[in-house]
Amino acid sequence: MTNYLYQQQNWQSQLSDLITDPQELLSLLQLSPEQLLSGAILASEQFKLRVPRAFVGKMKVADPFDPLLLQVLPHHLELEDHPEFVTDPLGEEQANQQPGVLHKYKSRFLLTLTGACAVHCRYCFRRHFPYQDNLPKNEDWLNIKQYIESQPDINEVILSGGDPLTLTNRRLQSWIERLESLPQIKFLRIHSRVPIVIPNRVDEALISILKNSRLRIILVVHSNHASELDDFTCRTLNTLVKHQITVLNQAVLLRGVNDSAQVLVDLSYRLFDAGVMPYYLHVLDKVKGAHHFDLMPQDIDLIYKEVLANLPGYLVPKLVREIAGEKNKTPLFGVSTA
Ligand code: SF4
């Protein structure tokens, strides 16, 4: 099916028809099954392949090195052990106050309402996160409310991954209404990759929920490469911007995907076409299974310096690393990235 046809299909049916079989993905892209070296199927069993057909439609046919494909195709190197690469690289178990609540920073905390994502990114730092023990139920709200009220510094809630935009509009709205009932909460940040991989998720009902909220909404999408941003996706993101919703982008610097200044410059300009501001460029979190996406610190420095030299300052994403236990992300430019 071409992407034009996906534009006519509602997001719920796209979400229920994800590609989960690596062989099917390769066959759609006219790639040979040998592309999956031994071990890739086992890697897929450990962290399942999930990718929407609309996102596959943005990949280049017959290109085994397509940067979008490399982000989602299970790889035998995921099975290799590297001592620095661990299951909880950001120490989130320590920050897990109660089901759904991850409190790492002073004025804001993460609420994980679902463990589901529309796409499984092979480099995801939460690929081993025990979501099944951490999802808040409706009856947990009173405890969450008490927790927020006991922390007067909190003024922002971040809905994060799993991907909050895999929730139905009704469920999303009911959680937003709960948060709106607390006067101390002023901002709601939603971190989501769904508008990139299934742009139709941005439907009228979602726009209405976001634009009518008392809270100041900031949607942080996650795109790593300009090829993810076709015209339809850009128009969709721009619709949100036109409704006064702040839309920012965070990317992860990944070997083989976007480890070139030109690719990052193109990404920033493409985001700006859509009215989206580049926000963060994350250095890879050292999660078990993602070692093959890692870059040498000196290469990161070189790439970032070239990005700085080629973009106006307002389009340069902040290069950061998250360090377990730190009270904010650590800016890296001019600092060793080791
Ligand atoms: S949480 Fe985000 S980065 Fe991780 S798999 Fe889901 S969409 Fe990808």
GROMACS .gro file of C-alpha atoms and ligand atoms in nm:
model
  346
    1MET     CA    1   0.000   0.000   0.000
    2THR     CA    2   0.136   0.343  -0.082
    3ASN     CA    3   0.159   0.612   0.182
    4TYR     CA    4  -0.119   0.799   0.009
    5LEU     CA    5  -0.354   0.515   0.109
    6TYR     CA    6  -0.234   0.523   0.470
    7GLN     CA    7  -0.331   0.887   0.479
    8GLN     CA    8  -0.693   0.771   0.435
    9GLN     CA    9  -0.677   0.506   0.708
   10ASN     CA   10  -0.757   0.587   1.070
   11TRP     CA   11  -0.482   0.555   1.326
   12GLN     CA   12  -0.652   0.283   1.527
   13SER     CA   13  -0.653   0.041   1.234
   14GLN     CA   14  -0.292   0.129   1.153
   15LEU     CA   15  -0.195   0.062   1.514
   16SER     CA   16  -0.368  -0.277   1.510
   17ASP     CA   17  -0.193  -0.378   1.186
   18LEU     CA   18   0.173  -0.331   1.271
   19ILE     CA   19   0.445  -0.537   1.106
   20THR     CA   20   0.589  -0.773   1.366
   21ASP     CA   21   0.751  -1.035   1.142
   22PRO     CA   22   1.105  -0.945   1.025
   23GLN     CA   23   1.063  -1.160   0.713
   24GLU     CA   24   0.752  -0.968   0.612
   25LEU     CA   25   0.934  -0.639   0.660
   26LEU     CA   26   1.220  -0.751   0.437
   27SER     CA   27   0.986  -0.884   0.174
   28LEU     CA   28   0.791  -0.554   0.160
   29LEU     CA   29   1.122  -0.376   0.103
   30GLN     CA   30   1.231  -0.630  -0.161
   31LEU     CA   31   1.526  -0.737   0.051
   32SER     CA   32   1.643  -1.094   0.076
   33PRO     CA   33   1.574  -1.294   0.394
   34GLU     CA   34   1.953  -1.343   0.425
   35GLN     CA   35   1.959  -0.982   0.539
   36LEU     CA   36   1.866  -1.122   0.879
   37LEU     CA   37   2.188  -1.276   0.998
   38SER     CA   38   2.157  -1.560   1.245
   39GLY     CA   39   2.069  -1.418   1.585
   40ALA     CA   40   1.841  -1.146   1.451
   41ILE     CA   41   1.532  -1.361   1.502
   42LEU     CA   42   1.635  -1.428   1.862
   43ALA     CA   43   1.694  -1.052   1.906
   44SER     CA   44   1.343  -1.001   1.776
   45GLU     CA   45   1.205  -1.247   2.030
   46GLN     CA   46   1.375  -1.055   2.312
   47PHE     CA   47   1.248  -0.715   2.193
   48LYS     CA   48   0.980  -0.769   1.935
   49LEU     CA   49   0.982  -0.601   1.599
   50ARG     CA   50   0.696  -0.349   1.579
   51VAL     CA   51   0.668  -0.100   1.299
   52PRO     CA   52   0.373   0.073   1.135
   53ARG     CA   53   0.324   0.022   0.763
   54ALA     CA   54   0.309   0.399   0.708
   55PHE     CA   55   0.662   0.427   0.848
   56VAL     CA   56   0.783   0.141   0.628
   57GLY     CA   57   0.637   0.337   0.337
   58LYS     CA   58   0.899   0.607   0.404
   59MET     CA   59   1.187   0.360   0.371
   60LYS     CA   60   1.381   0.316   0.048
   61VAL     CA   61   1.299  -0.008  -0.129
   62ALA     CA   62   1.593  -0.249  -0.179
   63ASP     CA   63   1.826  -0.050   0.048
   64PRO     CA   64   1.953  -0.262   0.340
   65PHE     CA   65   2.118   0.049   0.490
   66ASP     CA   66   1.811   0.269   0.484
   67PRO     CA   67   1.837   0.482   0.801
   68LEU     CA   68   1.475   0.424   0.896
   69LEU     CA   69   1.504   0.049   0.849
   70LEU     CA   70   1.819   0.033   1.065
   71GLN     CA   71   1.627   0.186   1.355
   72VAL     CA   72   1.370  -0.093   1.365
   73LEU     CA   73   1.519  -0.410   1.214
   74PRO     CA   74   1.639  -0.658   1.480
   75HIS     CA   75   2.012  -0.719   1.452
   76HIS     CA   76   2.225  -1.011   1.567
   77LEU     CA   77   2.468  -0.765   1.736
   78GLU     CA   78   2.195  -0.691   1.992
   79LEU     CA   79   2.282  -1.025   2.152
   80GLU     CA   80   2.643  -0.928   2.223
   81ASP     CA   81   2.732  -0.838   2.580
   82HIS     CA   82   2.931  -0.522   2.653
   83PRO     CA   83   3.004  -0.447   3.018
   84GLU     CA   84   2.906  -0.080   2.996
   85PHE     CA   85   2.572  -0.158   2.831
   86VAL     CA   86   2.315  -0.254   3.092
   87THR     CA   87   1.942  -0.310   3.125
   88ASP     CA   88   1.873   0.008   3.329
   89PRO     CA   89   2.132   0.264   3.206
   90LEU     CA   90   1.956   0.561   3.365
   91GLY     CA   91   1.895   0.405   3.706
   92GLU     CA   92   1.520   0.442   3.664
   93GLU     CA   93   1.443   0.169   3.918
   94GLN     CA   94   1.571   0.411   4.186
   95ALA     CA   95   1.346   0.687   4.057
   96ASN     CA   96   1.033   0.472   4.040
   97GLN     CA   97   0.835   0.615   4.333
   98GLN     CA   98   0.515   0.419   4.274
   99PRO     CA   99   0.340   0.258   3.974
  100GLY     CA  100   0.367   0.499   3.679
  101VAL     CA  101   0.569   0.766   3.865
  102LEU     CA  102   0.934   0.825   3.775
  103HIS     CA  103   1.063   1.128   3.962
  104LYS     CA  104   1.412   1.224   3.851
  105TYR     CA  105   1.401   1.604   3.826
  106LYS     CA  106   1.292   1.872   4.073
  107SER     CA  107   1.003   2.053   3.903
  108ARG     CA  108   0.873   1.772   3.687
  109PHE     CA  109   0.813   1.399   3.687
  110LEU     CA  110   0.733   1.128   3.437
  111LEU     CA  111   0.402   0.949   3.430
  112THR     CA  112   0.415   0.628   3.228
  113LEU     CA  113   0.055   0.542   3.145
  114THR     CA  114   0.127   0.261   2.902
  115GLY     CA  115   0.408   0.026   2.809
  116ALA     CA  116   0.292   0.009   2.446
  117CYS     CA  117   0.466   0.183   2.158
  118ALA     CA  118   0.367   0.202   1.792
  119VAL     CA  119   0.724   0.131   1.694
  120HIS     CA  120   1.004  -0.050   1.872
  121CYS     CA  121   1.324   0.149   1.831
  122ARG     CA  122   1.615  -0.093   1.872
  123TYR     CA  123   1.818   0.167   2.067
  124CYS     CA  124   1.543   0.245   2.318
  125PHE     CA  125   1.682   0.293   2.670
  126ARG     CA  126   1.359   0.153   2.814
  127ARG     CA  127   1.366  -0.166   2.607
  128HIS     CA  128   1.407  -0.369   2.928
  129PHE     CA  129   1.182  -0.155   3.148
  130PRO     CA  130   0.936  -0.366   3.354
  131TYR     CA  131   0.625  -0.182   3.241
  132GLN     CA  132   0.391  -0.460   3.351
  133ASP     CA  133   0.470  -0.378   3.717
  134ASN     CA  134   0.453  -0.004   3.668
  135LEU     CA  135   0.132   0.092   3.495
  136PRO     CA  136  -0.098   0.303   3.708
  137LYS     CA  137  -0.462   0.198   3.720
  138ASN     CA  138  -0.749   0.442   3.766
  139GLU     CA  139  -0.755   0.358   4.137
  140ASP     CA  140  -0.387   0.462   4.169
  141TRP     CA  141  -0.478   0.823   4.093
  142LEU     CA  142  -0.537   0.913   4.459
  143ASN     CA  143  -0.185   0.799   4.548
  144ILE     CA  144  -0.037   0.989   4.253
  145LYS     CA  145  -0.234   1.300   4.352
  146GLN     CA  146  -0.108   1.275   4.708
  147TYR     CA  147   0.246   1.232   4.581
  148ILE     CA  148   0.221   1.545   4.362
  149GLU     CA  149   0.068   1.748   4.645
  150SER     CA  150   0.348   1.641   4.876
  151GLN     CA  151   0.602   1.789   4.630
  152PRO     CA  152   0.515   2.159   4.587
  153ASP     CA  153   0.808   2.210   4.346
  154ILE     CA  154   0.637   1.999   4.080
  155ASN     CA  155   0.467   2.215   3.817
  156GLU     CA  156   0.500   1.990   3.513
  157VAL     CA  157   0.403   1.634   3.429
  158ILE     CA  158   0.566   1.446   3.144
  159LEU     CA  159   0.371   1.166   2.980
  160SER     CA  160   0.636   0.938   2.844
  161GLY     CA  161   0.717   0.599   2.698
  162GLY     CA  162   0.575   0.354   2.636
  163ASP     CA  163   0.409   0.600   2.406
  164PRO     CA  164   0.120   0.799   2.558
  165LEU     CA  165  -0.032   0.861   2.214
  166THR     CA  166  -0.107   0.491   2.178
  167LEU     CA  167  -0.380   0.553   2.439
  168THR     CA  168  -0.733   0.623   2.322
  169ASN     CA  169  -0.836   0.987   2.322
  170ARG     CA  170  -1.087   0.912   2.596
  171ARG     CA  171  -0.823   0.761   2.829
  172LEU     CA  172  -0.577   1.039   2.752
  173GLN     CA  173  -0.839   1.301   2.823
  174SER     CA  174  -0.936   1.145   3.154
  175TRP     CA  175  -0.573   1.157   3.275
  176ILE     CA  176  -0.531   1.514   3.151
  177GLU     CA  177  -0.846   1.615   3.340
  178ARG     CA  178  -0.707   1.462   3.658
  179LEU     CA  179  -0.386   1.659   3.621
  180GLU     CA  180  -0.580   1.977   3.540
  181SER     CA  181  -0.759   1.944   3.873
  182LEU     CA  182  -0.430   2.016   4.057
  183PRO     CA  183  -0.362   2.391   4.060
  184GLN     CA  184   0.013   2.342   4.104
  185ILE     CA  185   0.039   2.170   3.761
  186LYS     CA  186   0.092   2.430   3.489
  187PHE     CA  187   0.258   2.235   3.208
  188LEU     CA  188   0.197   1.903   3.043
  189ARG     CA  189   0.464   1.756   2.824
  190ILE     CA  190   0.383   1.463   2.597
  191HIS     CA  191   0.673   1.263   2.457
  192SER     CA  192   0.566   1.065   2.154
  193ARG     CA  193   0.698   0.906   1.838
  194VAL     CA  194   0.348   0.825   1.710
  195PRO     CA  195   0.295   1.150   1.511
  196ILE     CA  196   0.609   1.056   1.315
  197VAL     CA  197   0.530   0.690   1.252
  198ILE     CA  198   0.148   0.718   1.227
  199PRO     CA  199   0.076   1.085   1.149
  200ASN     CA  200  -0.300   1.017   1.141
  201ARG     CA  201  -0.285   0.986   1.521
  202VAL     CA  202  -0.314   1.364   1.521
  203ASP     CA  203  -0.689   1.356   1.464
  204GLU     CA  204  -0.946   1.625   1.535
  205ALA     CA  205  -1.035   1.476   1.872
  206LEU     CA  206  -0.673   1.485   1.988
  207ILE     CA  207  -0.626   1.842   1.868
  208SER     CA  208  -0.940   1.942   2.052
  209ILE     CA  209  -0.820   1.782   2.379
  210LEU     CA  210  -0.482   1.949   2.357
  211LYS     CA  211  -0.594   2.294   2.253
  212ASN     CA  212  -0.873   2.312   2.511
  213SER     CA  213  -0.666   2.206   2.808
  214ARG     CA  214  -0.600   2.451   3.088
  215LEU     CA  215  -0.244   2.323   3.088
  216ARG     CA  216   0.025   2.458   2.860
  217ILE     CA  217   0.090   2.161   2.629
  218ILE     CA  218   0.432   2.082   2.489
  219LEU     CA  219   0.448   1.791   2.246
  220VAL     CA  220   0.798   1.650   2.208
  221VAL     CA  221   0.813   1.428   1.901
  222HIS     CA  222   1.103   1.199   1.820
  223SER     CA  223   1.245   1.204   1.470
  224ASN     CA  224   1.602   1.107   1.387
  225HIS     CA  225   1.619   1.164   1.011
  226ALA     CA  226   1.460   1.399   0.758
  227SER     CA  227   1.330   1.099   0.559
  228GLU     CA  228   1.085   1.039   0.844
  229LEU     CA  229   0.926   1.376   0.769
  230ASP     CA  230   0.739   1.345   0.441
  231ASP     CA  231   0.501   1.621   0.334
  232PHE     CA  232   0.201   1.459   0.501
  233THR     CA  233   0.384   1.422   0.833
  234CYS     CA  234   0.504   1.784   0.818
  235ARG     CA  235   0.153   1.910   0.743
  236THR     CA  236   0.018   1.712   1.036
  237LEU     CA  237   0.276   1.849   1.276
  238ASN     CA  238   0.213   2.196   1.146
  239THR     CA  239  -0.158   2.162   1.223
  240LEU     CA  240  -0.067   2.127   1.590
  241VAL     CA  241   0.156   2.432   1.572
  242LYS     CA  242  -0.125   2.633   1.414
  243HIS     CA  243  -0.337   2.542   1.716
  244GLN     CA  244  -0.080   2.706   1.946
  245ILE     CA  245   0.063   2.376   2.067
  246THR     CA  246   0.438   2.393   2.116
  247VAL     CA  247   0.601   2.113   1.919
  248LEU     CA  248   0.968   2.025   1.979
  249ASN     CA  249   1.183   1.741   1.850
  250GLN     CA  250   1.434   1.520   2.020
  251ALA     CA  251   1.666   1.293   1.827
  252VAL     CA  252   1.919   1.030   1.925
  253LEU     CA  253   2.260   1.027   1.759
  254LEU     CA  254   2.293   0.679   1.609
  255ARG     CA  255   2.573   0.515   1.419
  256GLY     CA  256   2.463   0.431   1.065
  257VAL     CA  257   2.143   0.635   1.095
  258ASN     CA  258   2.223   1.002   1.144
  259ASP     CA  259   2.595   1.018   1.230
  260SER     CA  260   2.672   1.291   0.982
  261ALA     CA  261   2.646   1.667   1.017
  262GLN     CA  262   2.466   1.696   0.682
  263VAL     CA  263   2.195   1.451   0.790
  264LEU     CA  264   2.142   1.645   1.115
  265VAL     CA  265   2.138   1.979   0.934
  266ASP     CA  266   1.877   1.845   0.690
  267LEU     CA  267   1.672   1.718   0.984
  268SER     CA  268   1.670   2.058   1.155
  269TYR     CA  269   1.565   2.241   0.838
  270ARG     CA  270   1.292   1.986   0.768
  271LEU     CA  271   1.157   2.016   1.121
  272PHE     CA  272   1.154   2.392   1.084
  273ASP     CA  273   0.953   2.355   0.759
  274ALA     CA  274   0.690   2.189   0.977
  275GLY     CA  275   0.712   2.457   1.247
  276VAL     CA  276   0.883   2.217   1.489
  277MET     CA  277   1.188   2.335   1.684
  278PRO     CA  278   1.488   2.105   1.734
  279TYR     CA  279   1.527   2.053   2.109
  280TYR     CA  280   1.764   1.773   2.209
  281LEU     CA  281   2.022   1.562   2.033
  282HIS     CA  282   2.082   1.276   2.276
  283VAL     CA  283   2.398   1.077   2.292
  284LEU     CA  284   2.302   0.709   2.300
  285ASP     CA  285   2.209   0.576   2.643
  286LYS     CA  286   2.416   0.266   2.709
  287VAL     CA  287   2.138   0.013   2.710
  288LYS     CA  288   2.204  -0.358   2.665
  289GLY     CA  289   2.141  -0.452   2.302
  290ALA     CA  290   2.222  -0.112   2.148
  291HIS     CA  291   2.602  -0.116   2.145
  292HIS     CA  292   2.617  -0.121   1.765
  293PHE     CA  293   2.457   0.227   1.751
  294ASP     CA  294   2.726   0.384   1.970
  295LEU     CA  295   2.978   0.642   1.846
  296MET     CA  296   3.325   0.738   1.963
  297PRO     CA  297   3.330   1.061   2.170
  298GLN     CA  298   3.572   1.228   1.927
  299ASP     CA  299   3.338   1.150   1.635
  300ILE     CA  300   3.045   1.302   1.825
  301ASP     CA  301   3.249   1.619   1.886
  302LEU     CA  302   3.342   1.648   1.519
  303ILE     CA  303   2.987   1.597   1.397
  304TYR     CA  304   2.841   1.844   1.645
  305LYS     CA  305   3.099   2.112   1.567
  306GLU     CA  306   3.006   2.085   1.202
  307VAL     CA  307   2.636   2.109   1.286
  308LEU     CA  308   2.708   2.427   1.484
  309ALA     CA  309   2.900   2.572   1.193
  310ASN     CA  310   2.624   2.500   0.943
  311LEU     CA  311   2.303   2.593   1.121
  312PRO     CA  312   2.170   2.916   1.268
  313GLY     CA  313   2.175   2.887   1.646
  314TYR     CA  314   1.797   2.859   1.675
  315LEU     CA  315   1.802   2.535   1.475
  316VAL     CA  316   2.082   2.364   1.670
  317PRO     CA  317   1.952   2.095   1.907
  318LYS     CA  318   2.125   2.078   2.245
  319LEU     CA  319   2.368   1.790   2.260
  320VAL     CA  320   2.303   1.612   2.589
  321ARG     CA  321   2.358   1.295   2.780
  322GLU     CA  322   2.139   1.170   3.060
  323ILE     CA  323   2.340   1.052   3.358
  324ALA     CA  324   2.176   0.836   3.622
  325GLY     CA  325   2.117   1.032   3.942
  326GLU     CA  326   2.184   1.377   3.789
  327LYS     CA  327   1.915   1.641   3.842
  328ASN     CA  328   1.910   1.749   3.479
  329LYS     CA  329   2.038   1.633   3.142
  330THR     CA  330   2.408   1.704   3.103
  331PRO     CA  331   2.499   1.940   2.816
  332LEU     CA  332   2.794   1.799   2.626
  333PHE     CA  333   2.931   2.053   2.388
  334GLY     CA  334   3.275   2.161   2.504
  335VAL     CA  335   3.268   1.878   2.759
  336SER     CA  336   3.417   1.534   2.704
  337THR     CA  337   3.143   1.306   2.569
  338ALA     CA  338   3.308   0.999   2.714
  339SF4     S1  339   0.964   0.453   2.414
  339SF4    FE1  340   1.010   0.583   2.236
  339SF4     S2  341   1.220   0.527   2.178
  339SF4    FE2  342   1.141   0.363   2.311
  339SF4     S3  343   1.057   0.210   2.168
  339SF4    FE3  344   0.890   0.344   2.232
  339SF4     S4  345   0.880   0.499   2.071
  339SF4    FE4  346   1.081   0.402   2.052
   0.00000   0.00000   0.00000
